[in-house]
Amino acid sequence: MTEQWQQDIEKWMKGGELLQATLSQLKRKDGDASPKTVVRPIQLKNGLHFQFEYHFANKVTHENVTAAGAAGRLIDLLSGHYRQALLKTPEADVQLLFSKKGKASVLTKAPSGGARPLSLEHNRQKQRVLEEGKAAPFLVELGIMTPAGLVHAKKQDKYRQINRFLEMVTDVLAYLPMDRELTIVDFGCGKSYLTFALYHLLAVEQQRKINIIGLDLKADVIAFCSELAGKLGYDRLRFLVGDIADYEELQSADMVVTLHACDTATDAALAKAVNWGASVIMSVPCCQHELFKQISNDTLAPILSQGLLKERFAALATDAARGTLLEALGYKVQMLEFVDPEHTPKNLLIRAVKNEKHAFSAKKWEQYERFRELLQITPSLESMLSDQWPG
Ligand SMILES: C[S@@+](CC[C@H](N)C(=O)[O-])C[C@H]1O[C@@H](n2cnc3c(N)ncnc32)[C@H](O)[C@@H]1O
């Protein structure tokens, strides 16, 4: 006979009311069930599913189950392996406790509200460019997903970073020309996770005509990336060995990406982007050492006399100067938080798009000049773009 708690689970899952279920306290510790399992609704392209997240000691694995099959799966897991479950619905938090003989007692409390309503879960899922459960070949080759489309536990951060980057690109796609082939350059591309992701988004998913070039100083990573591009059949993605400052192959580009290119290599990339008239620039700077040696201002002694504070202040000042120079040149600039998988302070993305008018802004240039005077600095980006400034 079906018990009441089983009927409730059937009703909540089929009706999309279950916000989250957490199963814990294994009956037997020597079996192969995960010590904890968390179940959440997710909206996939082919309808509502429930994601079963199995937490083992050293790894987390995922399984997506259709709404029709999920209640049976949850009930089987609960009856077979766990002593306790917390089920969250919009109306209540329901705790199930199982005795040694398997008899359930049910405790109902007011909803904690901690779980995300299903409607929001839908939205979150929709915004993700790369979905779990759908294998993207480049992610499989780079060791982030399994061929079945599940993200490896250790690569969750990287996967989130790639998705976040693609979301931030998607937001500014309207600034790129639609009527011709796009040229995109990734300066300091390294192992090129994000370059491959861009190609996947634009050439594979959106079927746009593009030409992407990845440039890096390191011959070995470029050889790896070239081989992978060949293996994936990404024939409009080329990788080259070289220094950003010396790269002279192009006359124009539509988008320039530069992520974690060190110190003034970022400025070299930004200067190229501006001179090519790029419509979109995505830059995550790192190692902003240049201004650290230059900054001087007696009033700022409380900051500048402390090495750590000075370092952070110099990094902020560097990016503020870069942003203001781009604004002076007619770009609309946003400073966004970028998810860094290593949780380092290299977490700021400068996103610049070319305004329609794209006119020089004397106001921004004056702002920059005052800032430069205040801190006694001579940022490289200004000198790299010397022919752009008034008299
Ligand atoms: C920290 S890695 C970042 C790689 C990749 N963009 C990412 O975000 O995963 C920085 C890369 O920039 C490259 N790089 C630094 N300075 C460069 C320069 N002047 N020209 C070309 N590549 C440069 C390095 O070789 C390195 O691969």
GROMACS .gro file of C-alpha atoms and ligand atoms in nm:
model
  418
    1MET     CA    1   0.000   0.000   0.000
    2THR     CA    2   0.128   0.347  -0.084
    3GLU     CA    3   0.194   0.556   0.225
    4GLN     CA    4   0.085   0.917   0.262
    5TRP     CA    5   0.441   1.058   0.240
    6GLN     CA    6   0.490   0.869  -0.088
    7GLN     CA    7   0.164   1.010  -0.229
    8ASP     CA    8   0.273   1.361  -0.123
    9ILE     CA    9   0.608   1.326  -0.299
   10GLU     CA   10   0.431   1.205  -0.617
   11LYS     CA   11   0.195   1.505  -0.602
   12TRP     CA   12   0.468   1.765  -0.532
   13MET     CA   13   0.705   1.639  -0.800
   14LYS     CA   14   0.450   1.592  -1.075
   15GLY     CA   15   0.295   1.932  -0.995
   16GLY     CA   16   0.635   2.106  -0.995
   17GLU     CA   17   0.592   2.203  -0.627
   18LEU     CA   18   0.901   2.037  -0.486
   19LEU     CA   19   1.165   2.308  -0.447
   20GLN     CA   20   1.436   2.095  -0.293
   21ALA     CA   21   1.481   1.761  -0.119
   22THR     CA   22   1.784   1.674   0.093
   23LEU     CA   23   1.836   1.309   0.187
   24SER     CA   24   2.083   1.228   0.465
   25GLN     CA   25   2.184   0.975   0.735
   26LEU     CA   26   2.254   0.654   0.549
   27LYS     CA   27   2.104   0.335   0.690
   28ARG     CA   28   2.418   0.141   0.594
   29LYS     CA   29   2.752   0.316   0.562
   30ASP     CA   30   2.919   0.031   0.369
   31GLY     CA   31   2.687   0.041   0.066
   32ASP     CA   32   2.738   0.243  -0.254
   33ALA     CA   33   2.473   0.512  -0.188
   34SER     CA   34   2.600   0.870  -0.148
   35PRO     CA   35   2.600   0.999   0.213
   36LYS     CA   36   2.391   1.294   0.101
   37THR     CA   37   2.165   1.350  -0.200
   38VAL     CA   38   2.010   1.682  -0.299
   39VAL     CA   39   1.725   1.695  -0.550
   40ARG     CA   40   1.617   2.014  -0.730
   41PRO     CA   41   1.386   2.092  -1.022
   42ILE     CA   42   1.552   2.211  -1.342
   43GLN     CA   43   1.399   2.312  -1.670
   44LEU     CA   44   1.574   2.147  -1.964
   45LYS     CA   45   1.490   2.198  -2.330
   46ASN     CA   46   1.270   1.890  -2.325
   47GLY     CA   47   1.071   1.992  -2.018
   48LEU     CA   48   1.079   1.978  -1.640
   49HIS     CA   49   1.335   1.744  -1.487
   50PHE     CA   50   1.475   1.687  -1.141
   51GLN     CA   51   1.846   1.692  -1.085
   52PHE     CA   52   1.975   1.438  -0.836
   53GLU     CA   53   2.304   1.560  -0.692
   54TYR     CA   54   2.493   1.277  -0.521
   55HIS     CA   55   2.745   1.397  -0.262
   56PHE     CA   56   3.020   1.140  -0.204
   57ALA     CA   57   3.327   1.198   0.014
   58ASN     CA   58   3.549   1.309  -0.277
   59LYS     CA   59   3.313   1.392  -0.558
   60VAL     CA   60   2.969   1.515  -0.651
   61THR     CA   61   2.783   1.353  -0.941
   62HIS     CA   62   2.461   1.452  -1.112
   63GLU     CA   63   2.173   1.274  -1.276
   64ASN     CA   64   1.879   1.442  -1.448
   65VAL     CA   65   1.553   1.249  -1.424
   66THR     CA   66   1.227   1.338  -1.601
   67ALA     CA   67   0.941   1.472  -1.386
   68ALA     CA   68   0.750   1.151  -1.458
   69GLY     CA   69   1.027   0.925  -1.326
   70ALA     CA   70   1.165   1.145  -1.049
   71ALA     CA   71   0.911   1.071  -0.774
   72GLY     CA   72   0.967   0.693  -0.807
   73ARG     CA   73   1.343   0.747  -0.799
   74LEU     CA   74   1.325   0.966  -0.489
   75ILE     CA   75   1.092   0.728  -0.306
   76ASP     CA   76   1.314   0.429  -0.389
   77LEU     CA   77   1.625   0.613  -0.266
   78LEU     CA   78   1.453   0.721   0.053
   79SER     CA   79   1.302   0.383   0.134
   80GLY     CA   80   1.622   0.196   0.051
   81HIS     CA   81   1.904   0.406   0.191
   82TYR     CA   82   1.826   0.704   0.413
   83ARG     CA   83   1.692   0.771   0.761
   84GLN     CA   84   1.611   1.135   0.708
   85ALA     CA   85   1.487   1.379   0.444
   86LEU     CA   86   1.394   1.745   0.431
   87LEU     CA   87   1.149   1.832   0.156
   88LYS     CA   88   1.085   2.199   0.078
   89THR     CA   89   0.767   2.312  -0.093
   90PRO     CA   90   0.617   2.664  -0.120
   91GLU     CA   91   0.366   2.569   0.155
   92ALA     CA   92   0.583   2.386   0.406
   93ASP     CA   93   0.916   2.232   0.502
   94VAL     CA   94   0.848   1.864   0.560
   95GLN     CA   95   1.087   1.648   0.756
   96LEU     CA   96   1.070   1.272   0.719
   97LEU     CA   97   1.235   1.048   0.977
   98PHE     CA   98   1.252   0.672   0.930
   99SER     CA   99   1.269   0.427   1.219
  100LYS     CA  100   1.490   0.115   1.207
  101LYS     CA  101   1.188  -0.079   1.085
  102GLY     CA  102   1.134   0.175   0.806
  103LYS     CA  103   0.830   0.345   0.957
  104ALA     CA  104   0.809   0.712   0.863
  105SER     CA  105   0.724   0.997   1.095
  106VAL     CA  106   0.643   1.330   0.940
  107LEU     CA  107   0.711   1.674   1.086
  108THR     CA  108   0.568   1.974   0.904
  109LYS     CA  109   0.704   2.327   0.959
  110ALA     CA  110   0.645   2.669   0.806
  111PRO     CA  111   0.828   2.713   0.473
  112SER     CA  112   1.183   2.834   0.528
  113GLY     CA  113   1.177   3.026   0.203
  114GLY     CA  114   1.542   2.935   0.152
  115ALA     CA  115   1.482   2.755  -0.172
  116ARG     CA  116   1.449   2.925  -0.506
  117PRO     CA  117   1.096   2.922  -0.647
  118LEU     CA  118   1.062   2.705  -0.953
  119SER     CA  119   0.982   3.003  -1.175
  120LEU     CA  120   1.325   3.151  -1.094
  121GLU     CA  121   1.490   2.816  -1.145
  122HIS     CA  122   1.343   2.823  -1.497
  123ASN     CA  123   1.498   3.163  -1.560
  124ARG     CA  124   1.836   3.063  -1.424
  125GLN     CA  125   1.841   2.761  -1.647
  126LYS     CA  126   1.738   2.962  -1.951
  127GLN     CA  127   2.018   3.215  -1.908
  128ARG     CA  128   2.283   2.944  -1.907
  129VAL     CA  129   2.434   2.921  -2.250
  130LEU     CA  130   2.583   2.578  -2.189
  131GLU     CA  131   2.341   2.340  -2.026
  132GLU     CA  132   2.424   2.045  -1.810
  133GLY     CA  133   2.286   1.732  -1.966
  134LYS     CA  134   2.378   1.847  -2.316
  135ALA     CA  135   2.739   1.768  -2.402
  136ALA     CA  136   2.926   2.044  -2.584
  137PRO     CA  137   3.215   1.873  -2.768
  138PHE     CA  138   3.474   2.134  -2.668
  139LEU     CA  139   3.386   2.093  -2.300
  140VAL     CA  140   3.420   1.717  -2.330
  141GLU     CA  141   3.762   1.754  -2.499
  142LEU     CA  142   3.878   2.003  -2.235
  143GLY     CA  143   3.782   1.759  -1.960
  144ILE     CA  144   3.501   1.969  -1.814
  145MET     CA  145   3.205   1.750  -1.913
  146THR     CA  146   3.154   1.381  -1.958
  147PRO     CA  147   3.036   1.264  -2.304
  148ALA     CA  148   2.690   1.235  -2.140
  149GLY     CA  149   2.696   1.607  -2.059
  150LEU     CA  150   2.758   1.589  -1.685
  151VAL     CA  151   3.004   1.838  -1.540
  152HIS     CA  152   3.295   1.679  -1.354
  153ALA     CA  153   3.281   1.769  -0.982
  154LYS     CA  154   3.625   1.933  -0.987
  155LYS     CA  155   3.540   2.141  -1.293
  156GLN     CA  156   3.219   2.300  -1.163
  157ASP     CA  157   3.394   2.636  -1.101
  158LYS     CA  158   3.546   2.643  -1.448
  159TYR     CA  159   3.210   2.548  -1.600
  160ARG     CA  160   3.039   2.833  -1.411
  161GLN     CA  161   3.311   3.075  -1.524
  162ILE     CA  162   3.267   2.977  -1.889
  163ASN     CA  163   2.890   3.016  -1.864
  164ARG     CA  164   2.922   3.351  -1.690
  165PHE     CA  165   3.159   3.472  -1.961
  166LEU     CA  166   2.920   3.363  -2.236
  167GLU     CA  167   2.630   3.535  -2.060
  168MET     CA  168   2.831   3.855  -2.047
  169VAL     CA  169   2.912   3.821  -2.418
  170THR     CA  170   2.548   3.748  -2.501
  171ASP     CA  171   2.445   4.074  -2.333
  172VAL     CA  172   2.649   4.279  -2.581
  173LEU     CA  173   2.604   4.081  -2.902
  174ALA     CA  174   2.372   4.353  -3.031
  175TYR     CA  175   2.676   4.583  -3.061
  176LEU     CA  176   2.842   4.354  -3.316
  177PRO     CA  177   2.765   4.394  -3.687
  178MET     CA  178   2.512   4.141  -3.818
  179ASP     CA  179   2.568   4.180  -4.190
  180ARG     CA  180   2.918   4.040  -4.235
  181GLU     CA  181   3.178   3.803  -4.102
  182LEU     CA  182   3.303   3.894  -3.755
  183THR     CA  183   3.669   3.906  -3.662
  184ILE     CA  184   3.747   3.832  -3.300
  185VAL     CA  185   4.087   3.826  -3.134
  186ASP     CA  186   4.172   3.666  -2.798
  187PHE     CA  187   4.501   3.810  -2.673
  188GLY     CA  188   4.692   3.595  -2.423
  189CYS     CA  189   4.449   3.311  -2.491
  190GLY     CA  190   4.643   3.049  -2.289
  191LYS     CA  191   4.464   2.714  -2.286
  192SER     CA  192   4.170   2.892  -2.452
  193TYR     CA  193   3.869   2.756  -2.265
  194LEU     CA  194   3.689   3.083  -2.330
  195THR     CA  195   3.805   3.112  -2.691
  196PHE     CA  196   3.659   2.770  -2.767
  197ALA     CA  197   3.345   2.870  -2.576
  198LEU     CA  198   3.308   3.184  -2.790
  199TYR     CA  199   3.348   2.981  -3.107
  200HIS     CA  200   3.090   2.733  -2.983
  201LEU     CA  201   2.841   3.009  -2.903
  202LEU     CA  202   2.880   3.212  -3.219
  203ALA     CA  203   2.979   2.968  -3.493
  204VAL     CA  204   2.820   2.644  -3.373
  205GLU     CA  205   2.507   2.752  -3.182
  206GLN     CA  206   2.429   3.076  -3.363
  207GLN     CA  207   2.574   2.974  -3.702
  208ARG     CA  208   2.735   3.316  -3.748
  209LYS     CA  209   3.025   3.367  -3.986
  210ILE     CA  210   3.323   3.434  -3.767
  211ASN     CA  211   3.695   3.425  -3.770
  212ILE     CA  212   3.866   3.393  -3.431
  213ILE     CA  213   4.235   3.431  -3.365
  214GLY     CA  214   4.395   3.328  -3.037
  215LEU     CA  215   4.742   3.468  -2.969
  216ASP     CA  216   4.982   3.372  -2.693
  217LEU     CA  217   5.353   3.378  -2.619
  218LYS     CA  218   5.363   3.008  -2.532
  219ALA     CA  219   5.431   2.777  -2.824
  220ASP     CA  220   5.326   2.462  -2.639
  221VAL     CA  221   4.978   2.586  -2.544
  222ILE     CA  222   4.926   2.720  -2.896
  223ALA     CA  223   5.019   2.379  -3.039
  224PHE     CA  224   4.769   2.214  -2.801
  225CYS     CA  225   4.493   2.461  -2.897
  226SER     CA  226   4.558   2.429  -3.271
  227GLU     CA  227   4.538   2.053  -3.249
  228LEU     CA  228   4.215   2.069  -3.053
  229ALA     CA  229   4.057   2.318  -3.297
  230GLY     CA  230   4.145   2.074  -3.578
  231LYS     CA  231   4.000   1.780  -3.389
  232LEU     CA  232   3.675   1.968  -3.325
  233GLY     CA  233   3.654   2.083  -3.688
  234TYR     CA  234   3.658   2.450  -3.578
  235ASP     CA  235   3.802   2.566  -3.908
  236ARG     CA  236   3.757   2.941  -3.849
  237LEU     CA  237   3.955   2.935  -3.526
  238ARG     CA  238   4.330   2.990  -3.559
  239PHE     CA  239   4.598   3.001  -3.293
  240LEU     CA  240   4.924   3.188  -3.330
  241VAL     CA  241   5.240   3.225  -3.125
  242GLY     CA  242   5.341   3.587  -3.064
  243ASP     CA  243   5.354   3.895  -2.848
  244ILE     CA  244   5.044   4.114  -2.835
  245ALA     CA  245   5.246   4.431  -2.892
  246ASP     CA  246   5.400   4.292  -3.213
  247TYR     CA  247   5.085   4.147  -3.366
  248GLU     CA  248   5.035   4.333  -3.696
  249GLU     CA  249   4.834   4.089  -3.907
  250LEU     CA  250   4.496   4.267  -3.895
  251GLN     CA  251   4.367   4.606  -4.004
  252SER     CA  252   4.043   4.581  -3.806
  253ALA     CA  253   3.859   4.358  -3.560
  254ASP     CA  254   3.506   4.356  -3.419
  255MET     CA  255   3.575   4.216  -3.078
  256VAL     CA  256   3.886   4.185  -2.864
  257VAL     CA  257   3.906   3.958  -2.562
  258THR     CA  258   4.193   3.958  -2.320
  259LEU     CA  259   4.166   3.760  -2.000
  260HIS     CA  260   4.439   3.769  -1.741
  261ALA     CA  261   4.708   3.894  -1.976
  262CYS     CA  262   4.968   4.021  -1.735
  263ASP     CA  263   5.036   4.384  -1.642
  264THR     CA  264   5.077   4.611  -1.946
  265ALA     CA  265   5.005   4.325  -2.192
  266THR     CA  266   4.642   4.420  -2.118
  267ASP     CA  267   4.715   4.778  -2.227
  268ALA     CA  268   4.874   4.654  -2.549
  269ALA     CA  269   4.556   4.454  -2.616
  270LEU     CA  270   4.327   4.748  -2.536
  271ALA     CA  271   4.532   4.978  -2.761
  272LYS     CA  272   4.506   4.731  -3.051
  273ALA     CA  273   4.131   4.701  -2.993
  274VAL     CA  274   4.084   5.077  -3.003
  275ASN     CA  275   4.301   5.121  -3.314
  276TRP     CA  276   4.107   4.846  -3.490
  277GLY     CA  277   3.778   5.015  -3.401
  278ALA     CA  278   3.655   4.707  -3.212
  279SER     CA  279   3.285   4.734  -3.120
  280VAL     CA  280   3.320   4.513  -2.814
  281ILE     CA  281   3.610   4.474  -2.572
  282MET     CA  282   3.612   4.219  -2.288
  283SER     CA  283   3.915   4.245  -2.063
  284VAL     CA  284   3.999   4.089  -1.728
  285PRO     CA  285   4.327   4.250  -1.623
  286CYS     CA  286   4.577   4.096  -1.386
  287CYS     CA  287   4.911   4.173  -1.221
  288GLN     CA  288   4.864   4.552  -1.245
  289HIS     CA  289   5.222   4.630  -1.137
  290GLU     CA  290   5.290   4.938  -1.346
  291LEU     CA  291   5.122   5.205  -1.132
  292PHE     CA  292   5.238   5.047  -0.805
  293LYS     CA  293   5.583   5.191  -0.876
  294GLN     CA  294   5.449   5.530  -0.983
  295ILE     CA  295   5.164   5.631  -0.753
  296SER     CA  296   5.248   5.913  -0.519
  297ASN     CA  297   5.022   6.138  -0.315
  298ASP     CA  298   5.093   6.255   0.042
  299THR     CA  299   4.726   6.276   0.134
  300LEU     CA  300   4.687   5.910   0.043
  301ALA     CA  301   4.968   5.805   0.278
  302PRO     CA  302   4.728   5.595   0.495
  303ILE     CA  303   4.675   5.375   0.188
  304LEU     CA  304   5.009   5.406   0.014
  305SER     CA  305   5.221   5.334   0.322
  306GLN     CA  306   5.071   4.984   0.352
  307GLY     CA  307   5.204   4.748   0.085
  308LEU     CA  308   4.888   4.541   0.056
  309LEU     CA  309   4.656   4.840   0.043
  310LYS     CA  310   4.885   5.013  -0.204
  311GLU     CA  311   4.885   4.707  -0.429
  312ARG     CA  312   4.505   4.690  -0.432
  313PHE     CA  313   4.470   5.062  -0.474
  314ALA     CA  314   4.720   5.059  -0.764
  315ALA     CA  315   4.521   4.780  -0.932
  316LEU     CA  316   4.197   4.977  -0.895
  317ALA     CA  317   4.362   5.297  -1.016
  318THR     CA  318   4.504   5.113  -1.320
  319ASP     CA  319   4.163   4.982  -1.420
  320ALA     CA  320   3.993   5.313  -1.343
  321ALA     CA  321   4.241   5.490  -1.573
  322ARG     CA  322   4.186   5.229  -1.846
  323GLY     CA  323   3.808   5.257  -1.817
  324THR     CA  324   3.814   5.639  -1.827
  325LEU     CA  325   4.045   5.645  -2.129
  326LEU     CA  326   3.809   5.410  -2.313
  327GLU     CA  327   3.517   5.633  -2.215
  328ALA     CA  328   3.705   5.939  -2.344
  329LEU     CA  329   3.734   5.754  -2.677
  330GLY     CA  330   3.358   5.707  -2.697
  331TYR     CA  331   3.318   5.362  -2.544
  332LYS     CA  332   3.048   5.279  -2.292
  333VAL     CA  333   3.231   5.102  -2.011
  334GLN     CA  334   3.107   4.869  -1.738
  335MET     CA  335   3.316   4.714  -1.462
  336LEU     CA  336   3.165   4.374  -1.382
  337GLU     CA  337   3.247   4.098  -1.141
  338PHE     CA  338   3.400   3.804  -1.320
  339VAL     CA  339   3.393   3.459  -1.162
  340ASP     CA  340   3.746   3.341  -1.126
  341PRO     CA  341   3.786   2.967  -1.068
  342GLU     CA  342   4.095   3.021  -0.856
  343HIS     CA  343   3.918   3.279  -0.637
  344THR     CA  344   4.197   3.527  -0.687
  345PRO     CA  345   4.146   3.904  -0.680
  346LYS     CA  346   4.171   3.895  -1.064
  347ASN     CA  347   3.800   3.924  -1.069
  348LEU     CA  348   3.713   4.240  -1.253
  349LEU     CA  349   3.595   4.246  -1.611
  350ILE     CA  350   3.613   4.565  -1.813
  351ARG     CA  351   3.338   4.543  -2.072
  352ALA     CA  352   3.342   4.822  -2.327
  353VAL     CA  353   3.109   4.871  -2.620
  354LYS     CA  354   3.133   5.135  -2.888
  355ASN     CA  355   2.862   5.397  -2.854
  356GLU     CA  356   2.664   5.468  -3.167
  357LYS     CA  357   2.801   5.820  -3.183
  358HIS     CA  358   3.143   5.701  -3.074
  359ALA     CA  359   3.246   6.064  -3.019
  360PHE     CA  360   3.547   6.177  -2.821
  361SER     CA  361   3.442   6.291  -2.473
  362ALA     CA  362   3.638   6.599  -2.357
  363LYS     CA  363   3.470   6.565  -2.017
  364LYS     CA  364   3.606   6.213  -1.965
  365TRP     CA  365   3.949   6.314  -2.093
  366GLU     CA  366   3.961   6.600  -1.838
  367GLN     CA  367   3.847   6.360  -1.566
  368TYR     CA  368   4.133   6.131  -1.663
  369GLU     CA  369   4.386   6.417  -1.664
  370ARG     CA  370   4.284   6.525  -1.313
  371PHE     CA  371   4.310   6.166  -1.190
  372ARG     CA  372   4.652   6.127  -1.352
  373GLU     CA  373   4.777   6.449  -1.189
  374LEU     CA  374   4.638   6.355  -0.850
  375LEU     CA  375   4.824   6.024  -0.844
  376GLN     CA  376   5.133   6.136  -1.040
  377ILE     CA  377   5.098   5.848  -1.282
  378THR     CA  378   5.178   5.787  -1.650
  379PRO     CA  379   4.969   5.483  -1.754
  380SER     CA  380   5.091   5.288  -2.057
  381LEU     CA  381   4.754   5.289  -2.228
  382GLU     CA  382   4.765   5.666  -2.263
  383SER     CA  383   5.107   5.658  -2.432
  384MET     CA  384   5.015   5.360  -2.650
  385LEU     CA  385   4.723   5.565  -2.784
  386SER     CA  386   4.911   5.897  -2.797
  387ASP     CA  387   4.772   5.998  -3.138
  388GLN     CA  388   4.415   5.986  -3.002
  389TRP     CA  389   4.442   6.267  -2.747
  390PRO     CA  390   4.384   6.641  -2.795
  391GLY     CA  391   4.682   6.870  -2.871
  392LIG     C1  392   4.697   3.372  -1.684
  392LIG     S1  393   4.705   3.320  -1.850
  392LIG     C2  394   4.538   3.338  -1.900
  392LIG     C3  395   4.499   3.253  -2.015
  392LIG     C4  396   4.356   3.267  -2.065
  392LIG     N1  397   4.332   3.395  -2.125
  392LIG     C5  398   4.257   3.243  -1.955
  392LIG     O1  399   4.195   3.337  -1.906
  392LIG     O2  400   4.242   3.128  -1.916
  392LIG     C6  401   4.784   3.456  -1.926
  392LIG     C7  402   4.832   3.423  -2.064
  392LIG     O3  403   4.873   3.545  -2.127
  392LIG     C8  404   4.986   3.518  -2.204
  392LIG     N2  405   5.058   3.645  -2.224
  392LIG     C9  406   5.108   3.727  -2.129
  392LIG     N3  407   5.169   3.833  -2.187
  392LIG    C10  408   5.153   3.818  -2.321
  392LIG    C11  409   5.195   3.894  -2.434
  392LIG     N4  410   5.262   4.006  -2.418
  392LIG     N5  411   5.163   3.847  -2.556
  392LIG    C12  412   5.094   3.732  -2.573
  392LIG     N6  413   5.051   3.655  -2.468
  392LIG    C13  414   5.083   3.698  -2.346
  392LIG    C14  415   5.062   3.417  -2.121
  392LIG     O4  416   5.153   3.342  -2.199
  392LIG    C15  417   4.952   3.332  -2.063
  392LIG     O5  418   4.923   3.219  -2.142
   0.00000   0.00000   0.00000
